[in-house]
PDB file of C-alpha atoms in Angstrom:
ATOM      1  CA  UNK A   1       0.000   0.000   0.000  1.00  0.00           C
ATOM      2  CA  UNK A   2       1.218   3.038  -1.233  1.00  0.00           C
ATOM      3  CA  UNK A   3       0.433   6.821   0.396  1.00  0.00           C
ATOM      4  CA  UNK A   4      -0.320   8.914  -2.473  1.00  0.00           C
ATOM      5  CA  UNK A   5      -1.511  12.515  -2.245  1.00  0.00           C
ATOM      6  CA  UNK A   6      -3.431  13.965  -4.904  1.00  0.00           C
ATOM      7  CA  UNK A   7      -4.221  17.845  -5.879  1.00  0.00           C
ATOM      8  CA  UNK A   8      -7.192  18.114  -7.437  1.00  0.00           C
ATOM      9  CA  UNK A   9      -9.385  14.997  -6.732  1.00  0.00           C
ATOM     10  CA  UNK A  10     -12.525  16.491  -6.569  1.00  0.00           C
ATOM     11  CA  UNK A  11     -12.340  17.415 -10.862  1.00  0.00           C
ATOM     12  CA  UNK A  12     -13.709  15.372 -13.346  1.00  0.00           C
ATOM     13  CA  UNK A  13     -10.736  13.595 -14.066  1.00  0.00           C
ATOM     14  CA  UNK A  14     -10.017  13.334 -10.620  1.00  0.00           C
ATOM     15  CA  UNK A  15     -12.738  11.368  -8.855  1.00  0.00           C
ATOM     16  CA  UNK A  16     -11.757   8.821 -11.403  1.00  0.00           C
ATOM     17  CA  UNK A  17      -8.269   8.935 -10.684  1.00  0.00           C
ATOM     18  CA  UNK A  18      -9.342   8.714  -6.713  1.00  0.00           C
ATOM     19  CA  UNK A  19     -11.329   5.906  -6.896  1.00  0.00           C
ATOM     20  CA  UNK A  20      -9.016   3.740  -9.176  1.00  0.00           C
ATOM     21  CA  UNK A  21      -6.160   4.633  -6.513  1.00  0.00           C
ATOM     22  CA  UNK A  22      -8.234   3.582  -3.922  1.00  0.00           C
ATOM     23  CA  UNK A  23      -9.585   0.622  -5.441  1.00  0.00           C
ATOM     24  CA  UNK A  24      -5.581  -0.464  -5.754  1.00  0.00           C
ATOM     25  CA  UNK A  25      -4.928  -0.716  -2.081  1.00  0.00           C
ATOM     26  CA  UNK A  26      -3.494   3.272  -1.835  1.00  0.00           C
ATOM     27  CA  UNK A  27      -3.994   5.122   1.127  1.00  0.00           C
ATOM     28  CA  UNK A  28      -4.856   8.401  -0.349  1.00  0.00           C
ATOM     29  CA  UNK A  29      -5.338  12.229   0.501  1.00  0.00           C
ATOM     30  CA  UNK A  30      -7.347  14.788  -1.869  1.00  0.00           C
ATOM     31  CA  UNK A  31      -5.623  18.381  -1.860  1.00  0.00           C
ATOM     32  CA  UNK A  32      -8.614  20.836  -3.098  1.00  0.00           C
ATOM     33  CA  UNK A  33     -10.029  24.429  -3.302  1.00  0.00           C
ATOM     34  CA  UNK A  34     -13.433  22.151  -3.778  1.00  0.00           C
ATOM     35  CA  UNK A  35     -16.041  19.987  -1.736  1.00  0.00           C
ATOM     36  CA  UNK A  36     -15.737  16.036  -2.898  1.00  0.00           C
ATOM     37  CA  UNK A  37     -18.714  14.941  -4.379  1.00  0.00           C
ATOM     38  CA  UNK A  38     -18.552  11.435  -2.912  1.00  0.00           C
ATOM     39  CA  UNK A  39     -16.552  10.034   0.130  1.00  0.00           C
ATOM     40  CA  UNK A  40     -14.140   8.523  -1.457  1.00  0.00           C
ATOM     41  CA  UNK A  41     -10.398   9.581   0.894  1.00  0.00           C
ATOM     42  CA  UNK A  42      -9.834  11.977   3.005  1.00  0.00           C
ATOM     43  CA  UNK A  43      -9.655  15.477   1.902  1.00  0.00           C
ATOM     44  CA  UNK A  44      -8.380  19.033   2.599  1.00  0.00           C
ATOM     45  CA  UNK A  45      -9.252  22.415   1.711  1.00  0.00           C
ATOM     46  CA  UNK A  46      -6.201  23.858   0.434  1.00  0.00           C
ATOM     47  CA  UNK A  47      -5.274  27.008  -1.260  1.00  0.00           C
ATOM     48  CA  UNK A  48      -2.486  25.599  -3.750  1.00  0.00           C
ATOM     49  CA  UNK A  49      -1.398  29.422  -4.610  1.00  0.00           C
ATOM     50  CA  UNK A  50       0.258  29.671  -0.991  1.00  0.00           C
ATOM     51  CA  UNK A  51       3.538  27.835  -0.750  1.00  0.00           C
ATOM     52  CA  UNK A  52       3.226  27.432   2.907  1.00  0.00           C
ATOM     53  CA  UNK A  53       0.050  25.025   3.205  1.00  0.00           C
ATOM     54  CA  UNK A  54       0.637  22.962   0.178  1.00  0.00           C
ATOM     55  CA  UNK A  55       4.507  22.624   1.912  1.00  0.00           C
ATOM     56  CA  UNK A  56       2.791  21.890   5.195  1.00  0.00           C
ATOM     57  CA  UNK A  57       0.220  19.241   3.151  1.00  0.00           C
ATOM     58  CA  UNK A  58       3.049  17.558   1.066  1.00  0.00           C
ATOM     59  CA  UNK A  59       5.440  17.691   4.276  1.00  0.00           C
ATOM     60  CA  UNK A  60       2.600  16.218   6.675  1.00  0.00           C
ATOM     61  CA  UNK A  61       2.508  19.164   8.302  1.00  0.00           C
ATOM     62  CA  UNK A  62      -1.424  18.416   8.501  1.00  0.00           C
ATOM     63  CA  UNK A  63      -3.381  17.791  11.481  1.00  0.00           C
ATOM     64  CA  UNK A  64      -4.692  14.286  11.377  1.00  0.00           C
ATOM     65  CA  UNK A  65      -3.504  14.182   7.502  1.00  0.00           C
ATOM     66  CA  UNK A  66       0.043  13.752   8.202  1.00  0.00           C
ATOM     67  CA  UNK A  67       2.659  12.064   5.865  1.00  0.00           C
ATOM     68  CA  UNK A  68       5.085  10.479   4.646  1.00  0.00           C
ATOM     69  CA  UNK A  69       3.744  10.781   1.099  1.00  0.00           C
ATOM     70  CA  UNK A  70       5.169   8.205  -1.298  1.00  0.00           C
ATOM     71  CA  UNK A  71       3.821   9.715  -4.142  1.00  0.00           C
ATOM     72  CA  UNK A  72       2.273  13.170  -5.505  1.00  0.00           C
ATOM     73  CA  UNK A  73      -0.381  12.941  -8.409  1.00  0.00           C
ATOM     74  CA  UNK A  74      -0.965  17.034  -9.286  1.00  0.00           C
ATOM     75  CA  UNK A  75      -4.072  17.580 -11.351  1.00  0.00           C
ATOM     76  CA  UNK A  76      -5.391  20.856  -9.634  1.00  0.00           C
ATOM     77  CA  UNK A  77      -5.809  23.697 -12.182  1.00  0.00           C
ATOM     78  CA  UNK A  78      -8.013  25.875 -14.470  1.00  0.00           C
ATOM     79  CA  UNK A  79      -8.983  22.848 -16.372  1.00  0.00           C
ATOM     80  CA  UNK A  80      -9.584  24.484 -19.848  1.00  0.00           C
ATOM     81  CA  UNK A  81      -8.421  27.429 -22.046  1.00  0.00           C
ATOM     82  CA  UNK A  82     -11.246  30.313 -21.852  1.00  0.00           C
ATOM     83  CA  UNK A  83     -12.586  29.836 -18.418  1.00  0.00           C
ATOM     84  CA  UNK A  84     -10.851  32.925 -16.703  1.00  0.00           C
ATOM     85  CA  UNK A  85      -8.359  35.549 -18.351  1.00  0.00           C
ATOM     86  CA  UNK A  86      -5.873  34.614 -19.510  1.00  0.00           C
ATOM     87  CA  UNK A  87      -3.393  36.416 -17.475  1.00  0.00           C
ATOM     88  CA  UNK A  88      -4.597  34.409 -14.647  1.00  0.00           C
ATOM     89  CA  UNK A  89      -5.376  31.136 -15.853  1.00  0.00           C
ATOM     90  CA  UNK A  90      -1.379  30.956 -16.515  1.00  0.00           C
ATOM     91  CA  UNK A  91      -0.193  32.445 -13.085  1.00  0.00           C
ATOM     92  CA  UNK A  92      -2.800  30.124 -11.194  1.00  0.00           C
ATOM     93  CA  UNK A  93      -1.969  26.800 -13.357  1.00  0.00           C
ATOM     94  CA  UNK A  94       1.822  27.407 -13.008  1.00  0.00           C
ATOM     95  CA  UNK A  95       2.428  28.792  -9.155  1.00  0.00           C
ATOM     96  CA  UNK A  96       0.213  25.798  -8.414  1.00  0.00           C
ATOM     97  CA  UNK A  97       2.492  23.530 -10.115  1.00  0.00           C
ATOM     98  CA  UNK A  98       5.907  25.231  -8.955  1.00  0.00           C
ATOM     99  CA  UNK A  99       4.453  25.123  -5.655  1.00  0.00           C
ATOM    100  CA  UNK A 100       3.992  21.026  -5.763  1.00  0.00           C
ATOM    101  CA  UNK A 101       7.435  20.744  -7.680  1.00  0.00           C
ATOM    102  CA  UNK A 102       8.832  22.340  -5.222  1.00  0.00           C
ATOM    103  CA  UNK A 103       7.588  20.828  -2.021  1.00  0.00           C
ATOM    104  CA  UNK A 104       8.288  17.706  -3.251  1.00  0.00           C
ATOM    105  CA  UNK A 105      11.466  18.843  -3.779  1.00  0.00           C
ATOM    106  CA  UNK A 106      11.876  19.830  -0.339  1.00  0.00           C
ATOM    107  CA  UNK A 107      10.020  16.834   1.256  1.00  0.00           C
ATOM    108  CA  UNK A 108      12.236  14.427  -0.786  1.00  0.00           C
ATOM    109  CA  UNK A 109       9.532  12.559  -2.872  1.00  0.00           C
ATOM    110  CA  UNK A 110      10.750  11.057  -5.879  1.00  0.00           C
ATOM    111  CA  UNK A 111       7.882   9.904  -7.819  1.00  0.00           C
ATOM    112  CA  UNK A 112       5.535  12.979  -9.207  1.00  0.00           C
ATOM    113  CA  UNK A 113       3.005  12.312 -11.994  1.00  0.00           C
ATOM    114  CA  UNK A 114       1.042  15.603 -13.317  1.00  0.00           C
ATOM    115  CA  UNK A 115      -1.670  16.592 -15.880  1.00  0.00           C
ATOM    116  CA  UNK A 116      -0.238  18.306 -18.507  1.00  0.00           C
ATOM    117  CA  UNK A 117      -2.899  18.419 -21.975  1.00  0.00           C
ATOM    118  CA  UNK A 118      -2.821  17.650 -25.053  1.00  0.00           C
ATOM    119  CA  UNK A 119      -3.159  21.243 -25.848  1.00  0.00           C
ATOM    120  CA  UNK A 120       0.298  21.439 -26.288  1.00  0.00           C
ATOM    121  CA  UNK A 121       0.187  19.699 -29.342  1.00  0.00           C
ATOM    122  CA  UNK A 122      -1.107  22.792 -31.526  1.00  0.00           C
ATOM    123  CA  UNK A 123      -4.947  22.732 -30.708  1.00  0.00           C
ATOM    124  CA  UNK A 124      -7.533  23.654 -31.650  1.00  0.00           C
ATOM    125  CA  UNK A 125      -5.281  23.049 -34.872  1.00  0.00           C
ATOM    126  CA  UNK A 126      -5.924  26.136 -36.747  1.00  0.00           C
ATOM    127  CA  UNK A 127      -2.388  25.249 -37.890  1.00  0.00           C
ATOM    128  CA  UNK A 128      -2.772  21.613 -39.217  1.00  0.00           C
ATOM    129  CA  UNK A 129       0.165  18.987 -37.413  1.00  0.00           C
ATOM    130  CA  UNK A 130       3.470  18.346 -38.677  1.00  0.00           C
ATOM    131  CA  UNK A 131       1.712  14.387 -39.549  1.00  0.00           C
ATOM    132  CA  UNK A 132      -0.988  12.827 -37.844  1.00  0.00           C
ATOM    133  CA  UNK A 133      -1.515  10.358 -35.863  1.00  0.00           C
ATOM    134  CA  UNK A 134       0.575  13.473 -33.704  1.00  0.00           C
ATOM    135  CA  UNK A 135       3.232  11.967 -30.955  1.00  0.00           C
ATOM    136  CA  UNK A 136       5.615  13.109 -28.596  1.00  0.00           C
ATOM    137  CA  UNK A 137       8.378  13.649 -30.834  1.00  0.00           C
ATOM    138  CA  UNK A 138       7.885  17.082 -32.267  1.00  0.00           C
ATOM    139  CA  UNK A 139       8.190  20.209 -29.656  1.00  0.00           C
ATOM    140  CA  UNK A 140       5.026  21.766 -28.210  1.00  0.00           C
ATOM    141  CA  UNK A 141       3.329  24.271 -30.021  1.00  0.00           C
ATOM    142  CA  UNK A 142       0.984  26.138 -27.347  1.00  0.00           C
ATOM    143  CA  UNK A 143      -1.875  28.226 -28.777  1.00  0.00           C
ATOM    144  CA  UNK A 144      -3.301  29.778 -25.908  1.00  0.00           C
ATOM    145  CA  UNK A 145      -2.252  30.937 -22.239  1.00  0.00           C
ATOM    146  CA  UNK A 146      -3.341  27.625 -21.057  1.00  0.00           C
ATOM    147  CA  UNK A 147      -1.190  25.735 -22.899  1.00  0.00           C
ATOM    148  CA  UNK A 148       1.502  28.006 -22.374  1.00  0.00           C
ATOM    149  CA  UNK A 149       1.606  27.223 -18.893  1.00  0.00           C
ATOM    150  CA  UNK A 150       1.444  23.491 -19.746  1.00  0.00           C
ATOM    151  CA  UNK A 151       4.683  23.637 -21.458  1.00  0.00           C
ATOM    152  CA  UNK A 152       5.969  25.747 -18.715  1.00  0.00           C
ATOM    153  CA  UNK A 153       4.408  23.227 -16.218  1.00  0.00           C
ATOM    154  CA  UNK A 154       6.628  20.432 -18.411  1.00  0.00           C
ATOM    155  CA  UNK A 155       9.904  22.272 -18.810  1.00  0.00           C
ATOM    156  CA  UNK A 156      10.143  22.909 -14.897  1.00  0.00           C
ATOM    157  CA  UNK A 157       9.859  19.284 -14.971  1.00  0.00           C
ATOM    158  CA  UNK A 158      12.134  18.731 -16.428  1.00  0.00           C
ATOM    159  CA  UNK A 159      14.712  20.961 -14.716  1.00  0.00           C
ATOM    160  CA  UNK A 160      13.898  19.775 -11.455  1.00  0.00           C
ATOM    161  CA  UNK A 161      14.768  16.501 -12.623  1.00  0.00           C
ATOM    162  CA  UNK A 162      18.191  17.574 -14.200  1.00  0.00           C
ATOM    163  CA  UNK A 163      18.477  18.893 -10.676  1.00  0.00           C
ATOM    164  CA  UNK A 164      18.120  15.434  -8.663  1.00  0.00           C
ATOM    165  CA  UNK A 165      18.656  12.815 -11.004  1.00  0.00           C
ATOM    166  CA  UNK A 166      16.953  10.395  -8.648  1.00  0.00           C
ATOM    167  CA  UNK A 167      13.545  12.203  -9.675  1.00  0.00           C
ATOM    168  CA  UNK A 168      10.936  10.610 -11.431  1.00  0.00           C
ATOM    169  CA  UNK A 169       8.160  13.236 -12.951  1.00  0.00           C
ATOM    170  CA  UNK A 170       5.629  12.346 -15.479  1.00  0.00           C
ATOM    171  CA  UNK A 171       3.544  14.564 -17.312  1.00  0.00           C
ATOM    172  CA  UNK A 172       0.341  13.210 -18.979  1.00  0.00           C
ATOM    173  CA  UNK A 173      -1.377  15.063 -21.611  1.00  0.00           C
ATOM    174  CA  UNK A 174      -5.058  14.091 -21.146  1.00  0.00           C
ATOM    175  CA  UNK A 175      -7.412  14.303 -23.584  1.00  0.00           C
ATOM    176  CA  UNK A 176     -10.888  15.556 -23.560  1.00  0.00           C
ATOM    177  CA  UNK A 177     -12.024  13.639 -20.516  1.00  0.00           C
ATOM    178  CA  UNK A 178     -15.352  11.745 -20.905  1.00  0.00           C
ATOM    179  CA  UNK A 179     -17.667   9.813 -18.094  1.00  0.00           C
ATOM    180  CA  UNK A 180     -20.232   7.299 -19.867  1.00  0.00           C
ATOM    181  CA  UNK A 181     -23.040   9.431 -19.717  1.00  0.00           C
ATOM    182  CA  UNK A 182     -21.260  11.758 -22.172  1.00  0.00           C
ATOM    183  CA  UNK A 183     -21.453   9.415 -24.524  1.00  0.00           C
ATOM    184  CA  UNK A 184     -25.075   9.763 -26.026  1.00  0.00           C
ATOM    185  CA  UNK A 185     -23.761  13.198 -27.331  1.00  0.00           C
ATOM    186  CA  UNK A 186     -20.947  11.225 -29.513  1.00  0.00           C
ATOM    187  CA  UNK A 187     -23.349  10.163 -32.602  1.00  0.00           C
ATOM    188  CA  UNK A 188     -23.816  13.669 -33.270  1.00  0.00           C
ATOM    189  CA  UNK A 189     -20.241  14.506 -33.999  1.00  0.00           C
ATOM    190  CA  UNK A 190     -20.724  12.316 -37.323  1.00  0.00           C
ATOM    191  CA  UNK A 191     -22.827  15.396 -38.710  1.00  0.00           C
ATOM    192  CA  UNK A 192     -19.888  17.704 -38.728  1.00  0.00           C
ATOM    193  CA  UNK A 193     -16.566  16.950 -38.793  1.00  0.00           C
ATOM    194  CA  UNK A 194     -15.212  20.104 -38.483  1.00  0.00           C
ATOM    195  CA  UNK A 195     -16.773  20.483 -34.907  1.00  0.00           C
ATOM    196  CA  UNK A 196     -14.403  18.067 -33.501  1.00  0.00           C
ATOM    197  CA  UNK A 197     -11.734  18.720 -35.349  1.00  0.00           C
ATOM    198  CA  UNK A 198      -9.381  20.961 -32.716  1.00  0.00           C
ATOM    199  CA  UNK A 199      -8.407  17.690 -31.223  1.00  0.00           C
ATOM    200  CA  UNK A 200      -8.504  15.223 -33.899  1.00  0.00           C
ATOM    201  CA  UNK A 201     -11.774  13.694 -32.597  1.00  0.00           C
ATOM    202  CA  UNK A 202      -9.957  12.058 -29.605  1.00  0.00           C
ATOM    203  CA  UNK A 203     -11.085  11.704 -26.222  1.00  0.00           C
ATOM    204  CA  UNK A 204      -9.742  10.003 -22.971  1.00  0.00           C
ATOM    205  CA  UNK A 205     -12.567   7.888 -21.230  1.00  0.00           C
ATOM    206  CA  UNK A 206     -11.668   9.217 -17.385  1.00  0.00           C
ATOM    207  CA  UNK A 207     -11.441   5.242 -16.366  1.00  0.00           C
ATOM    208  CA  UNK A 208      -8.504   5.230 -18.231  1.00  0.00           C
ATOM    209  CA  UNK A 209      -7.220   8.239 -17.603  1.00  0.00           C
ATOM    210  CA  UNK A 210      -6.931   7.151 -14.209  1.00  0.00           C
ATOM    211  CA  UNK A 211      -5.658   3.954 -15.582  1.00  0.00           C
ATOM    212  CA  UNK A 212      -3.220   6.171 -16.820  1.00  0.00           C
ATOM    213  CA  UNK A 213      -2.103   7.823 -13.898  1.00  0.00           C
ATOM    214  CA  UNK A 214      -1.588   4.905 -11.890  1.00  0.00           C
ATOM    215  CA  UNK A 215       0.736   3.045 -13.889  1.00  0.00           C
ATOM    216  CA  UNK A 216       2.903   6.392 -14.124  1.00  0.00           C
ATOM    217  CA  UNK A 217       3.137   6.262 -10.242  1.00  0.00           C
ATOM    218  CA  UNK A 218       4.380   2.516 -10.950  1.00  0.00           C
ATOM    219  CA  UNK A 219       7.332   3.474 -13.825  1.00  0.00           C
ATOM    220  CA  UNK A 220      10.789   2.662 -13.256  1.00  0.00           C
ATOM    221  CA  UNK A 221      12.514   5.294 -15.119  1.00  0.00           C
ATOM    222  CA  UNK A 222      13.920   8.352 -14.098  1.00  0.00           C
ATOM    223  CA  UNK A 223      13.817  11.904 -15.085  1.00  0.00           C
ATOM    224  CA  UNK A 224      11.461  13.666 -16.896  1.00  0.00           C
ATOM    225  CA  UNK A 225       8.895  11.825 -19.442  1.00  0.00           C
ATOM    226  CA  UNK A 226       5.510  13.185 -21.369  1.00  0.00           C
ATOM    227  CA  UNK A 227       2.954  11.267 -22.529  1.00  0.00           C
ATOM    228  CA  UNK A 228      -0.029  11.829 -24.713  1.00  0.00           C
ATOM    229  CA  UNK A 229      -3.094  10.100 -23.123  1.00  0.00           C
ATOM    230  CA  UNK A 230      -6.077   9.387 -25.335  1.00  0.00           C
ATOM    231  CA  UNK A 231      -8.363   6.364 -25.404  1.00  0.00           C
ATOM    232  CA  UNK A 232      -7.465   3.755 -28.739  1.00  0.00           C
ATOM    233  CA  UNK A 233     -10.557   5.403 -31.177  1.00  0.00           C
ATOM    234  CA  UNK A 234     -11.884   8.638 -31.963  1.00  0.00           C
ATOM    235  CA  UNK A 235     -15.207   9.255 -30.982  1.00  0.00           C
ATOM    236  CA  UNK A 236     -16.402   9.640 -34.820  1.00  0.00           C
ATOM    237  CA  UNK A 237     -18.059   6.541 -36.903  1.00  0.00           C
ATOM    238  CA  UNK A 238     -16.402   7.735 -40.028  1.00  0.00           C
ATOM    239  CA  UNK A 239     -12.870   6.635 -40.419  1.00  0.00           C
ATOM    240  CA  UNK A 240      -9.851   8.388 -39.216  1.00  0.00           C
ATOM    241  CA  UNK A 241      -7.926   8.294 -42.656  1.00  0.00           C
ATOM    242  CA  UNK A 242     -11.223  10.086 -44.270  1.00  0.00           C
ATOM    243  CA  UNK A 243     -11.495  12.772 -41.983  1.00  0.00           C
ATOM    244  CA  UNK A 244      -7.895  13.480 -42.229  1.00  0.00           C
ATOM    245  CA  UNK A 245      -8.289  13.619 -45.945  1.00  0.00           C
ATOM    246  CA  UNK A 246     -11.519  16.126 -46.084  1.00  0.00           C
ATOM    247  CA  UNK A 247     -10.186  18.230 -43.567  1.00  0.00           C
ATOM    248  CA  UNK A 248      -6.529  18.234 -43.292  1.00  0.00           C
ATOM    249  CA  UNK A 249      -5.794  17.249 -46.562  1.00  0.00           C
ATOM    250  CA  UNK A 250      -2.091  18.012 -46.807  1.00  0.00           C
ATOM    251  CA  UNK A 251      -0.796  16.451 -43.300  1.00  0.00           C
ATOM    252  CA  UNK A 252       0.974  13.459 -43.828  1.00  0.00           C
ATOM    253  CA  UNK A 253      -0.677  10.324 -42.012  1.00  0.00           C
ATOM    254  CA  UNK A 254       2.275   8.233 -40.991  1.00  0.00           C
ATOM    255  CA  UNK A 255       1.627   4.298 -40.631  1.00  0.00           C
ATOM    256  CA  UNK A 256      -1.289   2.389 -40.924  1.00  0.00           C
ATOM    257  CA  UNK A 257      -4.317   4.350 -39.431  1.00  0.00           C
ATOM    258  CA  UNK A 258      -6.787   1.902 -38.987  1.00  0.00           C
ATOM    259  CA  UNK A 259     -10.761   2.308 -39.330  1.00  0.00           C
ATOM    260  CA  UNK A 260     -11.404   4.079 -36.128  1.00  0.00           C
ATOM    261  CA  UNK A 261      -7.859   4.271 -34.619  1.00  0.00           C
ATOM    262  CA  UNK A 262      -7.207   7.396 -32.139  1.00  0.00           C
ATOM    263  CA  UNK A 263      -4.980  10.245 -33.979  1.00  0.00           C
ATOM    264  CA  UNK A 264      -3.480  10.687 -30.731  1.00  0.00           C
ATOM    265  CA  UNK A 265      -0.738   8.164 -30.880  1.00  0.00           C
ATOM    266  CA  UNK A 266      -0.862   6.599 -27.215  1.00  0.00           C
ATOM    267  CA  UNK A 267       2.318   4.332 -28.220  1.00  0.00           C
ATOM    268  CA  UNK A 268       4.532   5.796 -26.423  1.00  0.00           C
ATOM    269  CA  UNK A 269       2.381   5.125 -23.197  1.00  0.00           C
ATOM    270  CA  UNK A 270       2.082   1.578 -23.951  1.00  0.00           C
ATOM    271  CA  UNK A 271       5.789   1.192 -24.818  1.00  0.00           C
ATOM    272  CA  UNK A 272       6.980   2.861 -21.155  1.00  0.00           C
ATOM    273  CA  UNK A 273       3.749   2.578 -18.742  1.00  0.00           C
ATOM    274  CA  UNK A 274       2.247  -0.376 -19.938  1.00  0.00           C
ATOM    275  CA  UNK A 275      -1.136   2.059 -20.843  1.00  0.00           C
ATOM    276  CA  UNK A 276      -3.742  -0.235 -22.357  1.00  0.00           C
ATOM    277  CA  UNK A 277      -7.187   1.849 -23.257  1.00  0.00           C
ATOM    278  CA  UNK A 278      -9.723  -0.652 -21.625  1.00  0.00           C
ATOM    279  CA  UNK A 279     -12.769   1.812 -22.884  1.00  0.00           C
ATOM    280  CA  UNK A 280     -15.007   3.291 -25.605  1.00  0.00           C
ATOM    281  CA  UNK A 281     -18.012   5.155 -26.187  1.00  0.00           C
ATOM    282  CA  UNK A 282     -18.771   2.217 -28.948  1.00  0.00           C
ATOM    283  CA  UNK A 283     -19.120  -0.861 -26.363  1.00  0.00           C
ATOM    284  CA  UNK A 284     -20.372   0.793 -22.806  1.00  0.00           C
TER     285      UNK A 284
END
């Protein structure tokens, strides 16, 4: 049993990742601004923009709540470009961050997994990708304050673990999470595909986003890794290679792109975590 604390565990994406921790045997503690909507672990109000109480939290400085943490799974944020101004949608997203970063740093925990987005990939795609399906391989290309700070949010990252190379930090760049009973909207998108088209029709079902998470805390690398997380198909009935070809026309598809396949290449993920998409809005 691992003791895992985790910012952010009220979201979307993180009841899922709550309950899949706690379904594993992990002892864990929810860091958040909000209520939980369910009992799942313990949790604690926290403003993540002052240094000292997320030290305190990640320290065990808590009353009752105390530590040692063995790992630190940050998913607190503004969750989405366009949701506050910009000017403080980046200083929340990344003073939140540096604050976990660092307190781990100072607390000596080695193992920190964080949501970055696929938003750093170019979305919404106004500028087509370099070749689709898109991977880790080509340098971010931010579009908007939010996934500015996402890149920031990976470089620091990656510095801190240049710093101590004992440190393990993964970011995971989540796409558009999904419950179930978001599904029913999906056989709509077939209508226009242009309306989906800012993240190449993917999606990440939030089961296996948490998936996801989970086997990052498990990894046996070190440094500084990113990962695009998507579920294996888009959530469009038409195939992949056709709505590449109506409306990105001149990006290269690279491999075999198979009837449905995701255009959010999760290889990597599978290659180093073990990620296996056990989901989709086609067999509920």
């Amino acid at each position: 049993m691992a003791r895992i604390l985790v910012t952010g565990g009220s979201g979307k994406l993180g009841r899922a990742v709550l309950r899949d921790l706690v379904a594993h045997g992990n002892s864990v503690l929810n860091l958040d601004q909000a209520p939980p909507q369910e009992a799942i672990c313990p949790s604690v109000k926290i403003d993540l923009s002052d240094f000292g109480e997320v030290a305190a939290a990640v320290m065990g400085g808590i009353d009752e709540r105390g530590g040692p943490f063995d790992a630190v799974v940050h998913l607190a944020a503004i969750p989405a470009p366009g949701l506050a101004a910009n000017a403080r949608t980046f200083t929340n997203n990344v003073s939140a961050t540096y604050n976990i970063f660092e307190a781990c740093r100072l607390a000596g925990i080695k193992n920190v997994v964080f949501a970055s987005s696929e938003t750093v990939l170019g979305l919404p795609f106004d500028t087509p990708p370099p070749y689709a399906p898109v991977d880790e391989e080509y340098f971010p290309r931010p579009e908007s304050a939010y996934s500015l700070g996402k890149l920031v949010d990976e470089t620091m990252a990656a510095q801190f673990c240049r710093w101590d190379p004992e440190l393990r930090m993964v970011g995971l760049r989540f796409s558009n999470v999904m419950y179930p009973e978001d599904y029913a909207a999906f056989p709509k998108f077939d209508s226009d595909p242009n309306a989906r088209k800012w993240n190449l029709w993917g999606y990440i079902d939030a089961r296996d986003g948490a998936q996801a998470v989970r086997r990052a805390i498990l990894a046996d690398f070190k440094g500084f890794e990113a990962f695009i997380i998507a579920n294996a198909d888009s959530v469009m009935s038409r195939s992949s290679a056709s709505l590449l070809a109506e409306v990105f026309p001149g990006v290269e598809q690279k491999g075999n792109i198979s009837t449905n396949s995701t255009l959010l290449s999760v290889e990597k993920a599978k290659r180093m975590l073990g990620y296996s998409p056990q989901y989709s809005w086609r067999h509920q």
